[in-house]
Amino acid sequence: MHHQTLNLQIPTPNYAYPKHSSSLTTQTHKLTNFNLKLNHHFTSSYVISCKSYGIEKYWEAGGNCNMAIAAARLGLRCNVIGHIGDEIYGKFLLDVLQDEGINVIEMKEEDEEDIINKSSSEYETLLCWVLVDPLQRHGFCSRADFSKEPAFAWMTRLSDEVKSNIQKSQVLFCNGYGFDELPAGLISSALEYAVEVGTSVFFDPGPKGKSLAVGTREEQDALAKLLRFSDVLLLTSEEAESMTGLRNPIAAGKELLSKGVRTKWVIIKMGSKGSVLITRSGISCAPSFKVNVMDTVGCGDSFVAAIAYGYIHNMPLVHTLTIANAVGAATATGVGAGRNVANLQKVMSLMREANLNDDDDFWSKLFDEKSNEDDITILSKTSVNGFKNDCLNHVNFQKVVTEVLHKLEVPLANEILSS
């Protein structure tokens, strides 16, 4: 999800910003994530007048915590790998993750405990200030934005416990913001180890991808490796254009796929229009759900969690996009991310409402002449083919929803029993 930076005056606390980073795992299906933050979520009017700090009701888990929480609520058992500080913010974050059934795996070895100065700001939980204006545009600000070094520059190698968790995982996830917190070399090491042990890698460069492409040599190398060796790439249409120079999202997705060594899926997120999943054998499309948008923070993270759910459970591609669109849309109906990402009941309710944003004109224009060579599948409430494309296959929306809801009944029952 692309967020526009806001030009607002940000009050600076008189303490150093704490920091945190992490990763996610699911058991039997393990999922591993780098980059975790604690967010302060404010409207612009509040930020400008803010004179006090540490107001807990404005605190929320952020970064890849959003994905971990969304994945856990879909029934995946998740671990986060990284570092949380020993201060009040870290304890708050640990409580949030524990309540969601998510474990934290520390990046460091036990014998490194005494080496790290716990009073140093480099050991604290990373805070991110989330600024929201009346038009629901967002600006993000953390201490990492004011340093050339990543927040956790002292993390130089993967611990044995981290390697063990990656090996036991089915999916390792990393996004572009992870480079703000972890050294590029460490991220490359995680990627290389995942490839070595056969763990699938998901990568979402996000808005950070553009700056990484012209960053340090180490950042450029790590970005290139992630784009080539990830099994699944996830980008917005704007980010895909930035990475390839191609404006058509399908053409951009094909370009990324062709350059990938291990790449199986390239997923292009197109906001209110929906999403596209491109493989070497075809293209799957799913329109979005119509909702009353309150806040888009965390929508992209939630979307990724659902894609991982579909990938791990070997769901049909259109079904995977449908549940991902529903999870992202359901998250948009709340305010803030973290614990406010979509729960299973809300996702299932949204799918039952069947308020699909059908727009045949949009999809027709999206498929250029070269797409006639592709096998294209699209989710639709009607079976009428409004496209000038003989390869197009409409999949009935109600049939897909019925099958997806049946799949989600088990995690929903478990969620109800545990609540």
Coordinates of C-alpha atoms in Angstrom, one line a residue:
M1 CA 0.0 0.0 0.0
H2 CA 1.5 3.3 -1.0
H3 CA 1.3 6.2 1.5
Q4 CA 2.0 9.8 0.7
T5 CA 4.3 11.7 3.1
L6 CA 2.7 14.6 4.9
N7 CA 4.3 17.9 5.6
L8 CA 3.3 18.2 9.3
Q9 CA 5.2 19.5 12.3
I10 CA 6.0 16.5 14.4
P11 CA 6.6 17.0 18.2
T12 CA 9.8 15.3 19.3
P13 CA 9.8 13.5 22.6
N14 CA 12.7 14.2 25.0
Y15 CA 13.7 10.5 24.9
A16 CA 15.4 8.5 22.2
Y17 CA 13.1 6.6 19.9
P18 CA 13.1 2.9 20.9
K19 CA 13.2 0.3 18.1
H20 CA 12.3 -3.2 17.3
S21 CA 12.5 -5.7 14.4
S22 CA 11.1 -9.1 13.8
S23 CA 10.0 -12.0 11.7
L24 CA 7.1 -14.4 11.5
T25 CA 6.6 -18.2 11.5
T26 CA 3.7 -20.6 11.1
Q27 CA 3.6 -24.1 12.5
T28 CA 3.3 -26.7 10.7
H29 CA 3.4 -24.0 8.1
K30 CA 6.1 -21.6 9.2
L31 CA 6.2 -18.0 8.1
T32 CA 9.1 -15.7 9.0
N33 CA 9.1 -11.9 9.0
F34 CA 11.7 -9.1 9.4
N35 CA 10.7 -5.6 10.6
L36 CA 8.4 -4.9 13.5
K37 CA 7.5 -1.6 15.1
L38 CA 5.4 0.0 17.8
N39 CA 3.2 2.7 16.2
H40 CA 1.8 5.9 17.7
H41 CA -1.3 6.6 15.7
F42 CA -2.5 10.2 15.6
T43 CA -4.7 12.4 13.5
S44 CA -3.0 15.5 12.2
S45 CA -5.0 17.8 14.5
Y46 CA -3.9 15.8 17.5
V47 CA -0.3 15.7 16.6
I48 CA 0.0 19.4 16.2
S49 CA -1.4 20.1 19.7
C50 CA 0.2 17.1 21.4
K51 CA 2.2 18.1 24.5
S52 CA 2.4 14.7 26.3
Y53 CA 3.7 11.3 25.3
G54 CA 3.2 7.7 26.4
I55 CA -0.5 7.7 26.0
E56 CA -1.1 4.0 25.7
K57 CA -4.5 4.2 23.9
Y58 CA -2.6 5.6 20.9
W59 CA 0.0 2.8 21.0
E60 CA -0.3 -0.1 18.5
A61 CA 1.8 -2.9 17.2
G62 CA 3.1 -2.0 13.7
G63 CA 5.4 -3.1 10.9
N64 CA 5.2 -6.8 10.3
C65 CA 3.3 -7.3 13.5
N66 CA 0.3 -6.4 11.3
M67 CA 1.0 -9.3 9.0
A68 CA 1.7 -11.7 11.9
I69 CA -1.6 -10.8 13.7
A70 CA -3.6 -11.1 10.5
A71 CA -2.0 -14.4 9.7
A72 CA -2.6 -15.7 13.3
R73 CA -6.2 -14.7 13.0
L74 CA -6.5 -16.8 9.8
G75 CA -5.3 -19.8 11.8
L76 CA -1.6 -19.8 11.1
R77 CA 0.7 -20.2 14.1
C78 CA 3.2 -17.4 13.9
N79 CA 6.5 -16.5 15.4
V80 CA 8.2 -13.1 15.1
I81 CA 12.0 -13.1 14.7
G82 CA 14.0 -10.1 15.7
H83 CA 14.4 -7.9 18.8
I84 CA 12.2 -6.1 21.3
G85 CA 13.6 -3.8 23.9
D86 CA 13.2 -4.2 27.7
E87 CA 11.4 -0.9 28.2
I88 CA 7.7 -0.1 28.6
Y89 CA 7.1 -0.1 24.9
G90 CA 8.7 -3.5 24.4
K91 CA 6.7 -5.0 27.3
F92 CA 3.5 -3.6 25.7
L93 CA 4.4 -5.1 22.4
L94 CA 5.2 -8.5 23.9
D95 CA 1.8 -8.5 25.7
V96 CA 0.0 -7.7 22.4
L97 CA 1.8 -10.5 20.5
Q98 CA 1.3 -13.0 23.3
D99 CA -2.4 -12.2 23.4
E100 CA -2.6 -13.0 19.7
G101 CA -0.7 -16.3 20.2
I102 CA 2.5 -15.1 18.5
N103 CA 5.9 -16.0 19.9
V104 CA 9.0 -13.8 19.7
I105 CA 12.4 -15.3 18.7
E106 CA 15.3 -13.2 19.6
M107 CA 17.9 -12.5 16.9
K108 CA 20.9 -12.7 19.3
E109 CA 22.6 -15.7 20.9
E110 CA 22.5 -16.1 24.7
D111 CA 26.2 -15.5 25.0
E112 CA 25.7 -12.1 23.4
E113 CA 23.5 -10.8 26.3
D114 CA 26.4 -9.2 28.2
I115 CA 27.9 -7.6 25.1
I116 CA 24.9 -5.5 24.3
N117 CA 24.4 -2.3 26.4
K118 CA 20.7 -2.5 27.3
S119 CA 20.7 1.1 28.3
S120 CA 21.7 2.2 24.8
S121 CA 19.0 3.5 22.5
E122 CA 20.2 0.9 20.0
Y123 CA 18.6 -1.8 22.1
E124 CA 15.2 -0.2 22.5
T125 CA 12.0 -1.0 20.7
L126 CA 11.6 1.1 17.5
L127 CA 8.8 3.6 17.6
C128 CA 7.1 4.9 14.5
W129 CA 4.8 8.0 14.5
V130 CA 1.8 7.5 12.2
L131 CA 0.3 10.8 11.0
V132 CA -3.1 10.8 9.4
D133 CA -4.8 13.8 7.7
P134 CA -8.5 14.4 7.1
L135 CA -8.2 12.8 3.6
Q136 CA -6.8 9.6 5.2
R137 CA -3.3 10.1 3.8
H138 CA -0.5 8.9 6.0
G139 CA 3.0 10.0 6.9
F140 CA 5.4 7.8 8.9
C141 CA 8.3 9.0 11.0
S142 CA 10.7 7.1 13.2
R143 CA 14.3 7.5 14.4
A144 CA 15.4 5.2 11.5
D145 CA 14.5 8.0 9.1
F146 CA 17.2 10.2 10.5
S147 CA 20.1 7.8 10.4
K148 CA 22.2 6.3 7.6
E149 CA 22.7 3.2 9.6
P150 CA 19.8 0.7 10.2
A151 CA 18.3 0.8 13.6
F152 CA 19.7 -2.5 14.6
A153 CA 23.2 -2.2 13.0
W154 CA 24.5 -4.4 15.8
M155 CA 22.7 -7.4 14.4
T156 CA 25.4 -8.9 12.1
R157 CA 24.5 -12.6 11.8
L158 CA 21.7 -15.1 12.1
S159 CA 21.6 -17.0 15.4
D160 CA 21.2 -20.7 15.5
E161 CA 17.7 -20.3 16.8
V162 CA 16.7 -18.0 14.0
K163 CA 18.1 -20.4 11.4
S164 CA 16.2 -23.3 13.0
N165 CA 13.0 -21.3 12.8
I166 CA 13.6 -20.4 9.1
Q167 CA 14.3 -24.1 8.3
K168 CA 11.0 -25.2 10.0
S169 CA 9.1 -22.5 8.2
Q170 CA 7.2 -22.8 4.9
V171 CA 7.4 -19.1 4.3
L172 CA 10.0 -16.4 5.1
F173 CA 8.6 -12.8 4.6
C174 CA 10.6 -9.6 4.3
N175 CA 9.6 -6.1 3.1
G176 CA 11.5 -3.0 2.1
Y177 CA 11.1 -1.3 5.5
G178 CA 13.2 -4.1 7.0
F179 CA 16.3 -2.3 5.5
D180 CA 15.6 0.6 7.9
E181 CA 16.1 -1.7 10.8
L182 CA 18.4 -4.6 9.8
P183 CA 21.7 -4.5 7.9
A184 CA 21.3 -5.4 4.2
G185 CA 23.9 -8.1 4.6
L186 CA 21.8 -9.8 7.3
I187 CA 18.7 -9.7 5.1
S188 CA 20.7 -11.3 2.3
S189 CA 21.9 -14.0 4.7
A190 CA 18.3 -14.8 5.7
L191 CA 17.3 -15.0 2.0
E192 CA 20.3 -17.2 1.2
Y193 CA 19.7 -19.5 4.1
A194 CA 15.9 -19.8 3.3
V195 CA 16.8 -20.8 -0.3
E196 CA 19.4 -23.3 1.0
V197 CA 16.9 -25.1 3.2
G198 CA 13.9 -24.9 0.8
T199 CA 11.8 -22.3 2.6
S200 CA 9.7 -20.2 0.3
V201 CA 10.5 -16.4 0.3
F202 CA 7.9 -13.6 0.1
F203 CA 9.1 -10.1 -0.6
D204 CA 7.2 -6.8 -0.7
P205 CA 9.6 -3.9 -1.5
G206 CA 6.9 -1.3 -0.7
P207 CA 7.7 2.4 -1.1
K208 CA 11.2 1.7 0.1
G209 CA 12.0 -0.2 -3.1
K210 CA 12.7 2.9 -5.1
S211 CA 15.3 4.3 -2.7
L212 CA 16.9 0.8 -2.3
A213 CA 17.4 0.7 -6.0
V214 CA 19.7 3.7 -5.8
G215 CA 21.0 3.0 -2.2
T216 CA 24.3 1.6 -1.1
R217 CA 26.0 -1.2 -3.0
E218 CA 25.0 -3.6 -0.3
E219 CA 21.3 -2.4 -0.4
Q220 CA 21.2 -2.7 -4.2
D221 CA 22.7 -6.2 -4.1
A222 CA 20.2 -7.3 -1.5
L223 CA 17.3 -5.8 -3.4
A224 CA 18.4 -7.5 -6.6
K225 CA 18.7 -10.9 -4.8
L226 CA 15.3 -10.6 -3.3
L227 CA 13.7 -9.7 -6.6
R228 CA 15.4 -12.7 -8.3
F229 CA 15.2 -15.4 -5.6
S230 CA 11.9 -14.7 -3.9
D231 CA 9.2 -17.2 -4.6
V232 CA 6.4 -14.6 -4.3
L233 CA 6.7 -10.8 -5.1
L234 CA 4.1 -8.4 -3.9
L235 CA 3.9 -4.8 -5.2
T236 CA 1.4 -2.0 -5.8
S237 CA 0.9 -1.0 -9.4
E238 CA 3.0 2.2 -8.7
E239 CA 5.8 0.1 -7.2
A240 CA 5.8 -2.3 -10.1
E241 CA 6.2 0.6 -12.5
S242 CA 9.0 2.0 -10.4
M243 CA 10.8 -1.3 -10.4
T244 CA 10.4 -2.0 -14.2
G245 CA 9.6 1.3 -15.9
L246 CA 6.4 -0.3 -17.3
R247 CA 3.1 1.4 -16.6
N248 CA 0.8 -1.5 -17.4
P249 CA 0.8 -3.6 -14.2
I250 CA 0.4 -6.9 -16.0
A251 CA 3.4 -6.1 -18.3
A252 CA 5.4 -5.0 -15.2
G253 CA 4.5 -8.2 -13.4
K254 CA 5.5 -10.3 -16.4
E255 CA 8.9 -8.5 -16.5
L256 CA 9.6 -9.2 -12.8
L257 CA 8.5 -12.8 -13.3
S258 CA 10.8 -13.3 -16.3
K259 CA 13.8 -12.0 -14.4
G260 CA 13.2 -14.2 -11.4
V261 CA 15.1 -17.4 -10.8
R262 CA 12.7 -18.9 -8.3
T263 CA 9.8 -16.6 -8.8
K264 CA 6.4 -18.4 -9.0
W265 CA 4.0 -15.6 -8.3
V266 CA 4.0 -11.8 -8.9
I267 CA 1.1 -10.1 -7.3
I268 CA 0.1 -6.6 -8.2
K269 CA -2.1 -4.7 -5.7
M270 CA -4.3 -2.1 -7.4
G271 CA -6.2 -0.6 -4.4
S272 CA -9.9 -0.2 -4.8
K273 CA -9.8 -2.0 -8.2
G274 CA -8.5 -5.3 -6.9
S275 CA -5.5 -7.4 -7.5
V276 CA -3.7 -9.6 -10.1
L277 CA -1.6 -12.7 -9.6
I278 CA 0.7 -13.5 -12.5
T279 CA 2.4 -16.9 -13.0
R280 CA 4.4 -18.4 -15.9
S281 CA 1.2 -20.2 -17.0
G282 CA -1.4 -17.5 -16.7
I283 CA -3.0 -14.5 -15.0
S284 CA -5.6 -14.5 -12.2
C285 CA -7.7 -11.4 -11.4
A286 CA -10.0 -10.5 -8.5
P287 CA -12.0 -7.2 -8.1
S288 CA -11.9 -5.6 -4.7
F289 CA -14.8 -5.5 -2.2
K290 CA -16.7 -2.2 -1.7
V291 CA -16.4 -1.0 1.9
N292 CA -16.6 2.3 3.8
V293 CA -12.9 3.0 4.2
M294 CA -11.9 4.4 7.6
D295 CA -8.1 3.9 7.5
T296 CA -5.8 2.1 5.0
V297 CA -2.9 1.6 7.4
G298 CA -2.2 -2.1 7.7
C299 CA -4.3 -3.1 4.6
G300 CA -1.3 -4.2 2.6
D301 CA 0.2 -6.1 5.5
S302 CA -3.1 -7.9 6.1
F303 CA -3.4 -8.7 2.3
V304 CA 0.1 -10.4 2.4
A305 CA -1.0 -12.5 5.3
A306 CA -3.9 -13.9 3.4
I307 CA -1.8 -14.5 0.3
A308 CA 0.6 -16.6 2.5
Y309 CA -2.5 -18.4 3.8
G310 CA -3.6 -19.3 0.3
Y311 CA -0.1 -20.3 -0.7
I312 CA 0.5 -22.5 2.3
H313 CA -2.8 -24.2 1.9
N314 CA -2.4 -24.6 -1.9
M315 CA -5.7 -22.8 -2.6
P316 CA -6.7 -22.0 -6.2
L317 CA -5.2 -18.7 -7.3
V318 CA -8.5 -16.8 -7.7
H319 CA -9.6 -18.1 -4.2
T320 CA -6.3 -16.8 -2.8
L321 CA -6.8 -13.3 -4.3
T322 CA -10.4 -13.3 -3.1
I323 CA -9.6 -13.9 0.6
A324 CA -6.6 -11.5 0.4
N325 CA -8.9 -8.7 -1.0
A326 CA -11.4 -9.4 1.7
V327 CA -8.9 -9.3 4.5
G328 CA -7.4 -6.1 3.2
A329 CA -10.8 -4.5 2.8
A330 CA -12.0 -5.6 6.2
T331 CA -8.9 -4.0 7.8
A332 CA -9.7 -0.7 6.0
T333 CA -13.1 -0.5 7.8
G334 CA -11.2 0.0 11.2
V335 CA -8.8 2.6 12.4
G336 CA -5.1 1.8 12.8
A337 CA -3.4 -1.5 12.4
G338 CA -1.9 -4.0 14.9
R339 CA -4.8 -5.4 16.9
N340 CA -7.2 -3.5 14.7
V341 CA -6.4 -5.5 11.6
A342 CA -9.4 -7.6 10.3
N343 CA -10.6 -10.5 12.4
L344 CA -12.1 -13.6 10.9
Q345 CA -15.7 -12.8 11.6
K346 CA -15.4 -9.5 9.8
V347 CA -13.7 -11.1 6.8
M348 CA -16.4 -13.8 6.4
S349 CA -19.2 -11.3 6.9
L350 CA -17.7 -9.1 4.1
M351 CA -17.5 -12.0 1.7
R352 CA -21.1 -13.0 2.5
E353 CA -22.3 -9.4 1.7
A354 CA -20.9 -10.0 -1.8
N355 CA -20.5 -6.3 -2.6
L356 CA -17.9 -6.8 -5.3
N357 CA -16.5 -3.8 -7.2
D358 CA -17.1 -5.2 -10.7
D359 CA -15.7 -2.9 -13.4
D360 CA -15.5 -4.7 -16.7
D361 CA -14.2 -1.6 -18.5
F362 CA -11.2 -1.3 -16.2
W363 CA -10.2 -5.0 -16.6
S364 CA -10.8 -4.8 -20.4
K365 CA -8.4 -1.8 -20.7
L366 CA -5.9 -3.6 -18.5
F367 CA -5.4 -6.5 -20.9
D368 CA -3.4 -5.3 -23.8
E369 CA -3.1 -7.2 -27.1
K370 CA -0.3 -9.4 -25.9
S371 CA -2.6 -10.7 -23.1
N372 CA -4.4 -12.7 -25.8
E373 CA -1.6 -15.1 -25.5
D374 CA -2.3 -15.7 -21.8
D375 CA -4.7 -17.9 -20.0
I376 CA -6.7 -15.3 -18.0
T377 CA -9.0 -16.1 -15.1
I378 CA -11.2 -13.4 -13.4
L379 CA -13.6 -13.5 -10.5
S380 CA -17.0 -12.3 -11.5
K381 CA -20.6 -12.1 -10.2
T382 CA -21.8 -12.8 -13.8
S383 CA -20.8 -15.4 -16.4
V384 CA -21.1 -12.9 -19.2
N385 CA -17.8 -12.3 -21.0
G386 CA -17.5 -8.6 -21.7
F387 CA -13.9 -8.8 -22.8
K388 CA -12.6 -9.1 -26.3
N389 CA -10.3 -12.0 -25.3
D390 CA -11.0 -15.6 -26.2
C391 CA -8.6 -16.8 -23.4
L392 CA -10.6 -15.2 -20.6
N393 CA -12.3 -17.5 -18.1
H394 CA -14.9 -16.2 -15.7
V395 CA -15.1 -17.8 -12.3
N396 CA -18.3 -17.5 -10.4
F397 CA -18.0 -15.3 -7.3
Q398 CA -20.6 -17.1 -5.2
K399 CA -18.9 -20.5 -5.9
V400 CA -15.5 -19.2 -4.8
V401 CA -16.9 -17.5 -1.7
T402 CA -18.7 -20.7 -0.7
E403 CA -15.5 -22.7 -1.0
V404 CA -13.4 -20.0 0.8
L405 CA -15.9 -19.7 3.7
H406 CA -15.9 -23.5 4.1
K407 CA -12.1 -23.4 4.4
L408 CA -12.3 -20.6 7.0
E409 CA -14.8 -22.4 9.3
V410 CA -12.1 -24.4 11.1
P411 CA -9.9 -21.3 12.2
L412 CA -13.1 -19.5 13.1
A413 CA -14.2 -22.3 15.3
N414 CA -10.8 -22.3 17.0
E415 CA -10.9 -18.6 17.4
I416 CA -14.3 -18.8 19.1
L417 CA -13.2 -21.6 21.4
S418 CA -10.1 -19.7 22.5
S419 CA -11.9 -16.4 23.1

